[in-house]
Amino acid sequence: MSTPDETPQPQQPGSQPPQPGNVPPAGYQPPQGYQPPQGYQPPSQPGQYSQPAPPPPGAGQPAPGQPGFHFEMPTDGPRNFNDVMPQGGFSGMFKTQGLPTELKVSYFIWVISGLLGLLFGLIGFFAVVAAFAFAPAFAAIALILLLLALAVAAAQVVLAMKMKEGKEWARLALTIVAAVSLLLAIFGAANGGGSGMGLGGNWFGFLVSAVAVVLMWLPNSQLWFKAVKGQV
């Protein structure tokens, strides 16, 4: 027989929360006046819709190293004249081991068009000198444009060889060379053709250089530049 002290007392409202693991039956309502403790979350009911948590910041963005266009100012600029000249001289001009296909095509476009620009520029130089005899004003303008075209052609050969070494500053400089070739084509056309020689003296030369620029900035080319930069 139980004593009065052992008789279970009725639970007072708000005294204790449900114990963990004791799942209340369906339709259970807590006693009137009951307040759950701070941080307590009631179990979800069957069929109850719960809104998914928002994705973390940066979700859906491409992971580092994935192909994609991303421009950054080069940090490997030349410090002296020796940094501008190709390593090993011009003996390895036609060696492209290790370059992706896009950069190989771009490199040969720059080198071959630059060499052709120098060749035709030298031939055109004699024609411009002869023009001083009967049209000195026109010949003077043509000579200036021809000298600029020769400088552009020589610069692009050197810059292409530095680009082949993985120098990002050379790639940016070649992009500027393409813009200069556009200006030379415009001025050349405005003066009746100007020099008409070299990469920077005609519209065909500008289109060729534009193709070479696009190939240098394709995602696969950018990954190669990043890989070379990481090995330095």
GROMACS .gro file of N, CA, C and O in nm, residues 23-97:
model
  300
   23VAL      N    1   0.806   1.117  -2.815
   23VAL     CA    2   0.735   1.184  -2.922
   23VAL      C    3   0.588   1.193  -2.885
   23VAL      O    4   0.525   1.091  -2.857
   24PRO      N    5   0.529   1.312  -2.876
   24PRO     CA    6   0.388   1.324  -2.840
   24PRO      C    7   0.301   1.268  -2.950
   24PRO      O    8   0.337   1.270  -3.067
   25PRO      N    9   0.184   1.218  -2.914
   25PRO     CA   10   0.093   1.163  -3.017
   25PRO      C   11   0.039   1.272  -3.105
   25PRO      O   12   0.048   1.390  -3.073
   26ALA      N   13  -0.016   1.230  -3.221
   26ALA     CA   14  -0.073   1.326  -3.315
   26ALA      C   15  -0.187   1.402  -3.251
   26ALA      O   16  -0.272   1.345  -3.182
   27GLY      N   17  -0.189   1.530  -3.270
   27GLY     CA   18  -0.294   1.615  -3.215
   27GLY      C   19  -0.269   1.657  -3.072
   27GLY      O   20  -0.356   1.721  -3.009
   28TYR      N   21  -0.149   1.624  -3.018
   28TYR     CA   22  -0.121   1.661  -2.879
   28TYR      C   23  -0.105   1.813  -2.868
   28TYR      O   24  -0.042   1.877  -2.948
   29GLN      N   25  -0.164   1.869  -2.766
   29GLN     CA   26  -0.155   2.011  -2.736
   29GLN      C   27  -0.094   2.027  -2.598
   29GLN      O   28  -0.137   1.960  -2.503
   30PRO      N   29   0.007   2.113  -2.583
   30PRO     CA   30   0.068   2.131  -2.450
   30PRO      C   31  -0.031   2.194  -2.354
   30PRO      O   32  -0.128   2.259  -2.394
   31PRO      N   33  -0.013   2.174  -2.222
   31PRO     CA   34  -0.105   2.232  -2.121
   31PRO      C   35  -0.109   2.384  -2.133
   31PRO      O   36  -0.014   2.448  -2.178
   32GLN      N   37  -0.217   2.439  -2.093
   32GLN     CA   38  -0.234   2.585  -2.098
   32GLN      C   39  -0.134   2.652  -2.007
   32GLN      O   40  -0.118   2.614  -1.891
   33GLY      N   41  -0.066   2.749  -2.063
   33GLY     CA   42   0.034   2.822  -1.985
   33GLY      C   43   0.174   2.767  -1.996
   33GLY      O   44   0.267   2.823  -1.939
   34TYR      N   45   0.191   2.655  -2.068
   34TYR     CA   46   0.323   2.595  -2.082
   34TYR      C   47   0.410   2.679  -2.177
   34TYR      O   48   0.366   2.719  -2.284
   35GLN      N   49   0.531   2.709  -2.139
   35GLN     CA   50   0.627   2.784  -2.219
   35GLN      C   51   0.747   2.695  -2.247
   35GLN      O   52   0.814   2.649  -2.153
   36PRO      N   53   0.777   2.665  -2.375
   36PRO     CA   54   0.895   2.580  -2.404
   36PRO      C   55   1.023   2.654  -2.370
   36PRO      O   56   1.029   2.777  -2.373
   37PRO      N   57   1.126   2.583  -2.334
   37PRO     CA   58   1.255   2.650  -2.301
   37PRO      C   59   1.314   2.716  -2.424
   37PRO      O   60   1.280   2.684  -2.538
   38GLN      N   61   1.403   2.812  -2.399
   38GLN     CA   62   1.465   2.887  -2.507
   38GLN      C   63   1.550   2.794  -2.595
   38GLN      O   64   1.629   2.716  -2.546
   39GLY      N   65   1.528   2.805  -2.727
   39GLY     CA   66   1.602   2.723  -2.821
   39GLY      C   67   1.535   2.591  -2.855
   39GLY      O   68   1.582   2.520  -2.942
   40TYR      N   69   1.423   2.560  -2.788
   40TYR     CA   70   1.355   2.433  -2.815
   40TYR      C   71   1.277   2.444  -2.946
   40TYR      O   72   1.205   2.541  -2.968
   41GLN      N   73   1.294   2.345  -3.034
   41GLN     CA   74   1.224   2.338  -3.161
   41GLN      C   75   1.133   2.217  -3.160
   41GLN      O   76   1.180   2.105  -3.136
   42PRO      N   77   1.002   2.238  -3.181
   42PRO     CA   78   0.912   2.122  -3.183
   42PRO      C   79   0.940   2.035  -3.303
   42PRO      O   80   0.986   2.081  -3.406
   43PRO      N   81   0.918   1.904  -3.290
   43PRO     CA   82   0.939   1.813  -3.404
   43PRO      C   83   0.843   1.845  -3.517
   43PRO      O   84   0.730   1.886  -3.494
   44SER      N   85   0.890   1.826  -3.639
   44SER     CA   86   0.806   1.854  -3.755
   44SER      C   87   0.699   1.747  -3.769
   44SER      O   88   0.724   1.629  -3.743
   45GLN      N   89   0.581   1.787  -3.807
   45GLN     CA   90   0.469   1.696  -3.824
   45GLN      C   91   0.476   1.633  -3.963
   45GLN      O   92   0.526   1.693  -4.058
   46PRO      N   93   0.425   1.513  -3.976
   46PRO     CA   94   0.424   1.450  -4.110
   46PRO      C   95   0.344   1.534  -4.208
   46PRO      O   96   0.234   1.580  -4.178
   47GLY      N   97   0.404   1.552  -4.326
   47GLY     CA   98   0.336   1.630  -4.429
   47GLY      C   99   0.359   1.778  -4.417
   47GLY      O  100   0.314   1.855  -4.501
   48GLN      N  101   0.428   1.823  -4.309
   48GLN     CA  102   0.451   1.966  -4.293
   48GLN      C  103   0.566   2.008  -4.384
   48GLN      O  104   0.670   1.944  -4.387
   49TYR      N  105   0.547   2.116  -4.457
   49TYR     CA  106   0.648   2.164  -4.552
   49TYR      C  107   0.750   2.249  -4.477
   49TYR      O  108   0.714   2.338  -4.400
   50SER      N  109   0.876   2.220  -4.497
   50SER     CA  110   0.983   2.299  -4.438
   50SER      C  111   1.063   2.364  -4.549
   50SER      O  112   1.102   2.298  -4.644
   51GLN      N  113   1.084   2.493  -4.538
   51GLN     CA  114   1.156   2.568  -4.639
   51GLN      C  115   1.303   2.535  -4.633
   51GLN      O  116   1.362   2.536  -4.525
   52PRO      N  117   1.365   2.503  -4.748
   52PRO     CA  118   1.509   2.468  -4.745
   52PRO      C  119   1.593   2.588  -4.706
   52PRO      O  120   1.557   2.703  -4.730
   53ALA      N  121   1.706   2.557  -4.644
   53ALA     CA  122   1.796   2.664  -4.601
   53ALA      C  123   1.857   2.732  -4.723
   53ALA      O  124   1.881   2.668  -4.826
   54PRO      N  125   1.882   2.864  -4.715
   54PRO     CA  126   1.941   2.934  -4.829
   54PRO      C  127   2.081   2.885  -4.856
   54PRO      O  128   2.152   2.841  -4.765
   55PRO      N  129   2.125   2.886  -4.982
   55PRO     CA  130   2.260   2.838  -5.015
   55PRO      C  131   2.365   2.929  -4.954
   55PRO      O  132   2.341   3.048  -4.931
   56PRO      N  133   2.481   2.877  -4.924
   56PRO     CA  134   2.588   2.960  -4.866
   56PRO      C  135   2.636   3.062  -4.967
   56PRO      O  136   2.619   3.047  -5.087
   57PRO      N  137   2.697   3.171  -4.917
   57PRO     CA  138   2.749   3.274  -5.009
   57PRO      C  139   2.851   3.215  -5.104
   57PRO      O  140   2.937   3.137  -5.066
   58GLY      N  141   2.837   3.255  -5.233
   58GLY     CA  142   2.930   3.207  -5.335
   58GLY      C  143   2.887   3.080  -5.403
   58GLY      O  144   2.955   3.033  -5.494
   59ALA      N  145   2.770   3.021  -5.357
   59ALA     CA  146   2.724   2.898  -5.423
   59ALA      C  147   2.682   2.929  -5.565
   59ALA      O  148   2.620   3.031  -5.592
   60GLY      N  149   2.713   2.839  -5.656
   60GLY     CA  150   2.679   2.860  -5.796
   60GLY      C  151   2.787   2.931  -5.875
   60GLY      O  152   2.780   2.940  -5.997
   61GLN      N  153   2.890   2.985  -5.806
   61GLN     CA  154   2.999   3.051  -5.876
   61GLN      C  155   3.100   2.947  -5.922
   61GLN      O  156   3.119   2.844  -5.856
   62PRO      N  157   3.168   2.969  -6.036
   62PRO     CA  158   3.267   2.871  -6.082
   62PRO      C  159   3.384   2.861  -5.986
   62PRO      O  160   3.430   2.961  -5.932
   63ALA      N  161   3.425   2.741  -5.959
   63ALA     CA  162   3.537   2.719  -5.868
   63ALA      C  163   3.666   2.769  -5.930
   63ALA      O  164   3.680   2.774  -6.052
   64PRO      N  165   3.762   2.810  -5.845
   64PRO     CA  166   3.890   2.857  -5.900
   64PRO      C  167   3.956   2.749  -5.983
   64PRO      O  168   3.958   2.633  -5.948
   65GLY      N  169   4.010   2.789  -6.099
   65GLY     CA  170   4.075   2.696  -6.189
   65GLY      C  171   3.988   2.650  -6.303
   65GLY      O  172   4.037   2.589  -6.396
   66GLN      N  173   3.855   2.674  -6.293
   66GLN     CA  174   3.769   2.637  -6.404
   66GLN      C  175   3.788   2.735  -6.517
   66GLN      O  176   3.817   2.852  -6.494
   67PRO      N  177   3.770   2.691  -6.643
   67PRO     CA  178   3.788   2.781  -6.756
   67PRO      C  179   3.690   2.897  -6.751
   67PRO      O  180   3.575   2.883  -6.714
   68GLY      N  181   3.737   3.013  -6.789
   68GLY     CA  182   3.653   3.132  -6.790
   68GLY      C  183   3.741   3.254  -6.809
   68GLY      O  184   3.860   3.254  -6.779
   69PHE      N  185   3.681   3.359  -6.863
   69PHE     CA  186   3.758   3.480  -6.889
   69PHE      C  187   3.769   3.561  -6.761
   69PHE      O  188   3.669   3.587  -6.694
   70HIS      N  189   3.890   3.597  -6.726
   70HIS     CA  190   3.913   3.679  -6.607
   70HIS      C  191   4.037   3.764  -6.633
   70HIS      O  192   4.146   3.711  -6.647
   71PHE      N  193   4.018   3.896  -6.639
   71PHE     CA  194   4.129   3.985  -6.672
   71PHE      C  195   4.192   4.040  -6.544
   71PHE      O  196   4.121   4.083  -6.452
   72GLU      N  197   4.322   4.034  -6.538
   72GLU     CA  198   4.399   4.094  -6.430
   72GLU      C  199   4.520   4.164  -6.491
   72GLU      O  200   4.579   4.114  -6.586
   73MET      N  201   4.556   4.277  -6.433
   73MET     CA  202   4.674   4.346  -6.481
   73MET      C  203   4.799   4.262  -6.455
   73MET      O  204   4.813   4.205  -6.346
   74PRO      N  205   4.887   4.251  -6.552
   74PRO     CA  206   5.007   4.169  -6.533
   74PRO      C  207   5.094   4.224  -6.421
   74PRO      O  208   5.106   4.344  -6.402
   75THR      N  209   5.155   4.133  -6.348
   75THR     CA  210   5.247   4.170  -6.240
   75THR      C  211   5.390   4.125  -6.270
   75THR      O  212   5.476   4.134  -6.183
   76ASP      N  213   5.413   4.075  -6.392
   76ASP     CA  214   5.546   4.025  -6.428
   76ASP      C  215   5.613   4.115  -6.531
   76ASP      O  216   5.683   4.065  -6.620
   77GLY      N  217   5.590   4.245  -6.522
   77GLY     CA  218   5.647   4.338  -6.619
   77GLY      C  219   5.798   4.337  -6.620
   77GLY      O  220   5.863   4.303  -6.521
   78PRO      N  221   5.858   4.373  -6.734
   78PRO     CA  222   6.005   4.373  -6.743
   78PRO      C  223   6.066   4.482  -6.657
   78PRO      O  224   6.013   4.593  -6.646
   79ARG      N  225   6.179   4.451  -6.595
   79ARG     CA  226   6.250   4.547  -6.511
   79ARG      C  227   6.366   4.614  -6.582
   79ARG      O  228   6.410   4.720  -6.541
   80ASN      N  229   6.415   4.551  -6.688
   80ASN     CA  230   6.526   4.609  -6.764
   80ASN      C  231   6.517   4.559  -6.908
   80ASN      O  232   6.426   4.483  -6.945
   81PHE      N  233   6.613   4.601  -6.989
   81PHE     CA  234   6.613   4.566  -7.131
   81PHE      C  235   6.631   4.416  -7.152
   81PHE      O  236   6.574   4.358  -7.246
   82ASN      N  237   6.707   4.350  -7.066
   82ASN     CA  238   6.729   4.207  -7.081
   82ASN      C  239   6.600   4.127  -7.061
   82ASN      O  240   6.583   4.019  -7.120
   83ASP      N  241   6.509   4.179  -6.978
   83ASP     CA  242   6.381   4.111  -6.958
   83ASP      C  243   6.292   4.119  -7.082
   83ASP      O  244   6.198   4.040  -7.096
   84VAL      N  245   6.318   4.216  -7.168
   84VAL     CA  246   6.238   4.232  -7.289
   84VAL      C  247   6.283   4.136  -7.399
   84VAL      O  248   6.200   4.083  -7.475
   85MET      N  249   6.412   4.112  -7.407
   85MET     CA  250   6.464   4.028  -7.514
   85MET      C  251   6.433   3.880  -7.487
   85MET      O  252   6.430   3.837  -7.371
   86PRO      N  253   6.407   3.802  -7.593
   86PRO     CA  254   6.375   3.659  -7.575
   86PRO      C  255   6.490   3.583  -7.512
   86PRO      O  256   6.608   3.611  -7.539
   87GLN      N  257   6.457   3.486  -7.429
   87GLN     CA  258   6.560   3.402  -7.368
   87GLN      C  259   6.622   3.312  -7.475
   87GLN      O  260   6.552   3.245  -7.550
   88GLY      N  261   6.754   3.310  -7.481
   88GLY     CA  262   6.825   3.229  -7.579
   88GLY      C  263   6.830   3.291  -7.717
   88GLY      O  264   6.869   3.223  -7.813
   89GLY      N  265   6.790   3.418  -7.730
   89GLY     CA  266   6.794   3.485  -7.860
   89GLY      C  267   6.680   3.438  -7.950
   89GLY      O  268   6.576   3.390  -7.905
   90PHE      N  269   6.701   3.456  -8.080
   90PHE     CA  270   6.598   3.424  -8.178
   90PHE      C  271   6.615   3.284  -8.239
   90PHE      O  272   6.549   3.251  -8.336
   91SER      N  273   6.705   3.204  -8.182
   91SER     CA  274   6.728   3.070  -8.238
   91SER      C  275   6.608   2.978  -8.220
   91SER      O  276   6.585   2.889  -8.301
   92GLY      N  277   6.530   2.999  -8.112
   92GLY     CA  278   6.414   2.914  -8.088
   92GLY      C  279   6.284   2.978  -8.132
   92GLY      O  280   6.180   2.953  -8.069
   93MET      N  281   6.288   3.056  -8.237
   93MET     CA  282   6.169   3.130  -8.280
   93MET      C  283   6.055   3.038  -8.319
   93MET      O  284   5.938   3.068  -8.293
   94PHE      N  285   6.085   2.923  -8.379
   94PHE     CA  286   5.980   2.836  -8.429
   94PHE      C  287   5.960   2.712  -8.342
   94PHE      O  288   5.904   2.613  -8.387
   95LYS      N  289   6.003   2.718  -8.217
   95LYS     CA  290   5.981   2.609  -8.122
   95LYS      C  291   5.864   2.645  -8.031
   95LYS      O  292   5.867   2.751  -7.966
   96THR      N  293   5.765   2.558  -8.025
   96THR     CA  294   5.645   2.587  -7.946
   96THR      C  295   5.606   2.469  -7.857
   96THR      O  296   5.487   2.446  -7.833
   97GLN      N  297   5.703   2.396  -7.807
   97GLN     CA  298   5.670   2.283  -7.720
   97GLN      C  299   5.603   2.332  -7.592
   97GLN      O  300   5.647   2.430  -7.531
   0.00000   0.00000   0.00000
